[in-house]
CSV table of C-alpha atoms and ligand atoms in Angstrom, one decimal:
chain,number,residue,atom,x,y,z
A,1,MET,CA,17.6,54.0,5.1
A,2,THR,CA,19.6,56.9,3.9
A,3,GLU,CA,18.0,60.4,4.2
A,4,ILE,CA,18.8,63.8,2.6
A,5,ALA,CA,19.5,67.2,4.1
A,6,VAL,CA,19.5,70.3,1.8
A,7,ALA,CA,22.0,72.9,2.9
A,8,PHE,CA,20.1,76.2,3.0
A,9,ASP,CA,23.3,78.2,2.6
A,10,VAL,CA,21.6,81.4,1.7
A,11,GLU,CA,21.9,85.0,2.9
A,12,SER,CA,18.5,85.8,4.4
A,13,LEU,CA,15.3,84.3,5.7
A,14,GLU,CA,13.5,85.5,2.6
A,15,ARG,CA,16.0,83.5,0.4
A,16,ALA,CA,15.5,80.5,2.6
A,17,ILE,CA,11.7,80.6,2.2
A,18,GLU,CA,12.2,81.0,-1.6
A,19,LEU,CA,14.4,78.0,-1.7
A,20,ASP,CA,11.9,76.0,0.4
A,21,ARG,CA,9.2,76.9,-2.1
A,22,ALA,CA,11.4,76.0,-5.0
A,23,LEU,CA,12.2,72.6,-3.5
A,24,GLY,CA,8.5,71.8,-2.9
A,25,GLU,CA,7.2,69.5,-0.2
A,26,GLY,CA,9.4,66.7,1.0
A,27,ARG,CA,10.8,64.9,4.0
A,28,GLU,CA,14.3,66.3,3.6
A,29,TYR,CA,15.9,68.2,6.4
A,30,ALA,CA,16.7,71.8,6.0
A,31,LYS,CA,20.3,72.3,7.1
A,32,VAL,CA,20.6,75.7,8.7
A,33,GLY,CA,24.3,76.6,8.7
A,34,LEU,CA,26.5,79.5,9.8
A,35,GLU,CA,25.5,81.9,7.0
A,36,LEU,CA,21.7,81.7,7.4
A,37,PHE,CA,21.9,81.4,11.3
A,38,THR,CA,24.2,84.5,11.4
A,39,ALA,CA,21.9,86.4,9.2
A,40,ALA,CA,18.5,85.4,10.4
A,41,GLY,CA,19.1,83.6,13.8
A,42,PRO,CA,16.4,81.3,15.4
A,43,ASP,CA,13.7,82.9,13.2
A,44,ALA,CA,15.1,80.9,10.3
A,45,VAL,CA,14.6,77.7,12.3
A,46,ARG,CA,11.1,78.6,13.4
A,47,ALA,CA,10.0,79.7,9.9
A,48,LEU,CA,11.3,76.5,8.3
A,49,ARG,CA,9.7,74.3,11.0
A,50,ALA,CA,6.5,76.1,10.6
A,51,ARG,CA,6.6,75.3,6.8
A,52,GLY,CA,7.0,71.6,7.9
A,53,ARG,CA,10.7,71.1,7.6
A,54,ARG,CA,12.8,69.1,10.0
A,55,VAL,CA,15.8,71.3,10.9
A,56,PHE,CA,19.4,70.3,11.1
A,57,LEU,CA,21.3,73.1,12.9
A,58,ASP,CA,24.8,73.0,11.6
A,59,LEU,CA,26.5,75.4,13.9
A,60,LYS,CA,29.6,73.3,14.4
A,61,LEU,CA,29.9,74.4,18.0
A,62,HIS,CA,33.5,74.5,19.4
A,63,ASP,CA,33.8,76.3,22.8
A,64,ILE,CA,34.2,75.5,26.5
A,65,PRO,CA,31.8,72.8,27.8
A,66,ASN,CA,29.5,75.2,29.7
A,67,THR,CA,29.0,77.4,26.8
A,68,VAL,CA,28.3,74.5,24.4
A,69,GLU,CA,25.9,72.8,26.9
A,70,ARG,CA,23.9,76.0,27.1
A,71,ALA,CA,23.9,76.5,23.3
A,72,ALA,CA,22.8,72.8,22.8
A,73,ALA,CA,20.0,73.4,25.2
A,74,ALA,CA,18.9,76.4,23.3
A,75,ALA,CA,19.0,74.4,20.0
A,76,ALA,CA,16.9,71.7,21.6
A,77,ARG,CA,14.3,74.3,22.8
A,78,LEU,CA,14.1,75.7,19.2
A,79,GLY,CA,13.1,72.3,18.0
A,80,ALA,CA,16.1,71.5,15.9
A,81,GLU,CA,16.6,67.7,15.3
A,82,LEU,CA,20.2,67.5,14.6
A,83,LEU,CA,23.1,69.7,16.0
A,84,THR,CA,26.8,69.6,15.0
A,85,VAL,CA,29.7,70.3,17.3
A,86,HIS,CA,33.4,69.9,16.5
A,87,ALA,CA,35.0,66.7,17.7
A,88,ALA,CA,38.2,68.8,18.1
A,89,GLY,CA,36.4,70.4,21.1
A,90,GLY,CA,37.2,67.3,23.0
A,91,LYS,CA,35.4,64.7,25.2
A,92,GLU,CA,34.1,67.0,27.9
A,93,MET,CA,32.8,69.5,25.4
A,94,ILE,CA,30.9,66.7,23.5
A,95,ARG,CA,29.6,65.2,26.7
A,96,ALA,CA,28.3,68.7,27.7
A,97,ALA,CA,26.6,69.1,24.3
A,98,ALA,CA,24.8,65.8,24.7
A,99,ARG,CA,23.7,66.8,28.2
A,100,GLY,CA,22.4,70.2,27.0
A,101,ALA,CA,20.7,68.6,24.0
A,102,ARG,CA,18.8,66.2,26.4
A,103,SER,CA,18.0,68.9,29.0
A,104,ALA,CA,15.1,70.4,27.0
A,105,GLY,CA,13.3,67.0,26.9
A,106,THR,CA,13.3,66.9,23.1
A,107,SER,CA,15.1,64.6,20.7
A,108,VAL,CA,17.9,66.8,19.2
A,109,ARG,CA,20.8,64.5,18.2
A,110,VAL,CA,24.3,65.7,18.6
A,111,VAL,CA,26.7,64.8,15.7
A,112,ALA,CA,30.4,65.6,15.8
A,113,VAL,CA,32.3,66.9,12.9
A,114,THR,CA,35.5,64.8,12.5
A,115,LEU,CA,37.5,66.4,9.8
A,116,LEU,CA,36.1,69.0,7.4
A,117,THR,CA,35.5,67.5,4.0
A,118,SER,CA,37.2,70.6,2.6
A,119,LEU,CA,40.5,69.4,4.1
A,120,ASP,CA,43.0,67.0,2.6
A,121,GLU,CA,46.6,66.4,3.5
A,122,GLU,CA,47.9,69.5,1.7
A,123,SER,CA,45.4,71.9,3.3
A,124,LEU,CA,45.5,70.6,6.9
A,125,PRO,CA,46.6,73.2,9.4
A,126,PRO,CA,49.8,72.8,11.4
A,127,GLY,CA,49.6,70.5,14.4
A,128,PHE,CA,48.6,67.4,12.4
A,129,GLU,CA,51.3,64.7,11.9
A,130,ARG,CA,52.8,64.4,8.5
A,131,PRO,CA,52.4,62.1,6.7
A,132,PHE,CA,48.8,62.4,7.9
A,133,GLN,CA,47.3,59.2,9.4
A,134,LEU,CA,43.8,60.0,8.3
A,135,HIS,CA,42.2,56.6,9.2
A,136,GLN,CA,43.9,56.5,12.6
A,137,THR,CA,42.9,60.1,13.5
A,138,LEU,CA,39.3,59.3,12.4
A,139,ALA,CA,39.2,56.1,14.5
A,140,ASP,CA,40.6,58.0,17.6
A,141,LEU,CA,38.1,60.9,17.1
A,142,LEU,CA,35.2,58.4,16.7
A,143,LEU,CA,35.9,56.4,19.7
A,144,MET,CA,36.1,59.6,21.8
A,145,THR,CA,32.9,61.0,20.2
A,146,GLU,CA,30.9,57.8,20.8
A,147,SER,CA,32.1,57.4,24.4
A,148,ALA,CA,31.2,61.0,25.1
A,149,GLY,CA,27.5,60.3,24.2
A,150,ALA,CA,27.2,61.9,20.7
A,151,HIS,CA,24.7,60.2,18.4
A,152,GLY,CA,27.0,60.2,15.4
A,153,ILE,CA,29.6,61.9,13.3
A,154,VAL,CA,29.9,64.1,10.2
A,155,CYS,CA,32.6,62.7,7.9
A,156,ALA,CA,33.5,62.4,4.3
A,157,ALA,CA,31.8,59.5,2.5
A,158,PRO,CA,35.1,57.9,1.3
A,159,ASP,CA,36.0,57.5,5.0
A,160,LEU,CA,32.9,55.4,5.7
A,161,PRO,CA,34.2,51.9,5.0
A,162,GLY,CA,36.6,51.9,7.9
A,163,ILE,CA,34.1,53.6,10.1
A,164,ARG,CA,31.1,51.4,9.4
A,165,GLU,CA,33.1,48.2,10.3
A,166,ARG,CA,33.3,49.2,13.9
A,167,HIS,CA,30.3,51.6,14.2
A,168,PRO,CA,27.4,50.2,12.3
A,169,ALA,CA,23.9,51.9,12.1
A,170,PRO,CA,22.1,53.2,14.1
A,171,PHE,CA,25.3,55.2,14.8
A,172,PHE,CA,24.6,58.2,12.7
A,173,ALA,CA,27.0,59.1,9.8
A,174,VAL,CA,26.3,62.4,8.1
A,175,THR,CA,28.2,62.9,4.8
A,176,PRO,CA,28.6,66.3,3.2
A,177,GLY,CA,30.7,66.7,0.0
A,178,ILE,CA,28.1,64.8,-2.1
A,179,ARG,CA,28.1,65.6,-5.8
A,180,PRO,CA,26.0,64.1,-8.6
A,181,SER,CA,28.3,62.3,-11.0
A,182,GLY,CA,30.1,64.7,-13.3
A,183,SER,CA,29.3,67.9,-11.4
A,184,PRO,CA,32.0,70.2,-10.1
A,185,VAL,CA,33.8,69.5,-6.8
A,186,GLN,CA,34.2,73.2,-5.9
A,187,ASP,CA,36.1,73.8,-2.6
A,188,GLN,CA,35.3,70.2,-1.4
A,189,ARG,CA,38.2,67.6,-1.4
A,190,ARG,CA,36.9,64.2,-0.2
A,191,VAL,CA,33.7,63.8,-2.2
A,192,ALA,CA,31.4,61.1,-3.3
A,193,THR,CA,28.2,60.6,-5.5
A,194,VAL,CA,24.9,60.0,-4.0
A,195,ALA,CA,24.9,56.4,-5.0
A,196,GLU,CA,28.4,55.8,-3.6
A,197,ALA,CA,27.6,57.4,-0.2
A,198,VAL,CA,24.4,55.4,0.1
A,199,ARG,CA,26.3,52.2,-0.7
A,200,LEU,CA,29.0,53.1,1.8
A,201,GLY,CA,26.4,53.3,4.6
A,202,SER,CA,25.7,57.1,5.0
A,203,SER,CA,22.8,57.8,7.2
A,204,LEU,CA,22.2,61.4,5.9
A,205,LEU,CA,23.5,62.9,2.7
A,206,VAL,CA,24.1,66.7,2.8
A,207,LEU,CA,23.4,68.2,-0.7
A,208,GLY,CA,24.4,71.8,-1.1
A,209,ARG,CA,25.2,73.7,-4.1
A,210,SER,CA,24.5,70.8,-6.4
A,211,VAL,CA,20.8,71.2,-5.6
A,212,THR,CA,20.5,74.8,-4.4
A,213,ALA,CA,22.4,76.3,-7.3
A,214,ALA,CA,20.8,74.1,-9.9
A,215,ARG,CA,18.7,75.8,-12.5
A,216,ASP,CA,15.8,73.7,-11.2
A,217,PRO,CA,16.5,72.8,-7.5
A,218,ARG,CA,13.3,70.7,-7.3
A,219,ALA,CA,14.4,68.5,-10.4
A,220,ALA,CA,18.0,68.3,-8.9
A,221,LEU,CA,16.6,67.1,-5.6
A,222,GLU,CA,14.3,64.6,-7.2
A,223,ALA,CA,17.2,63.2,-9.2
A,224,ALA,CA,19.2,62.7,-5.9
A,225,ARG,CA,16.1,61.1,-4.3
A,226,ALA,CA,15.9,58.6,-7.2
A,227,GLU,CA,19.6,57.9,-7.1
A,228,CYS,CA,19.1,57.2,-3.3
A,229,ARG,CA,16.3,54.8,-3.9
A,230,PHE,CA,17.8,53.0,-7.0
A,231,ARG,CA,21.4,52.9,-6.1
B,301,C5P,O1,27.6,73.1,-1.5
B,301,C5P,P1,28.1,71.9,-0.7
B,301,C5P,O2,27.3,70.5,-1.1
B,301,C5P,O3,29.6,71.7,-0.8
B,301,C5P,O4,27.7,72.0,0.8
B,301,C5P,C1,28.1,71.2,1.9
B,301,C5P,C2,27.5,71.7,3.1
B,301,C5P,O5,27.8,70.8,4.2
B,301,C5P,C3,27.8,73.1,3.6
B,301,C5P,O6,26.7,73.7,4.2
B,301,C5P,C4,28.9,72.9,4.6
B,301,C5P,O7,29.0,73.9,5.6
B,301,C5P,C5,28.6,71.6,5.2
B,301,C5P,N1,29.6,70.7,5.7
B,301,C5P,C6,30.7,70.3,5.0
B,301,C5P,N2,31.7,69.6,5.7
B,301,C5P,C7,31.6,69.3,6.9
B,301,C5P,C8,30.5,69.6,7.6
B,301,C5P,C9,29.4,70.3,7.0
B,301,C5P,O8,30.8,70.6,3.9
B,301,C5P,N3,32.5,68.4,7.5
């Protein structure tokens, strides 16, 4: 079953609570990312959990293994259920994150960001081979990620077909860059609609601005839920 996370990309705890109210009750994860965590810190996680939300802590950790292990343990103690790290941090770092995540005796799952969905061949930084072998790079990152003990990956939905062949569920595939049909792509590059991402085997759809910037976020979320159910 595909689930939904709403990206709480807002500037303060107050705005996060307002957004949560606007969305109404639901099973969706609240994704706390760099903006909200930098502004409001662990209080944002605590407040959203107190309001009944499961929290996806999207901190995209990328540091030396010891630091990442300790940060992952802190995330687990906070009660986050999902935590992101960058696959580019390497096998030892991912292994350390998984160890830290387990150390608090809770069930925080570590998912590794493969390639940002905002990157395409033109915008890739130096250091990547040209022409860029996207599928090979993804396959290599995935093998490393899985063998290091991560629970899954974050990837673009259009990359899922190749991935799901070798890494079926329950290996967790989180897909940002989801847009309802016809809505603007903004700074994302490799996007998909809700129905496409579900069909391709996404475990968790990340919906950001298409819900949070909608005139009626609750209606936008409900439309996405319906598209998820009746794909
Ligand atoms: O507004 P939009 O739907 O583009 O938001 C996507 C969310 O997913 C943002 O919070 C962004 O940080 C996050 N994300 C992403 N690409 C990744 C990992 C996370 O866009 N590879």
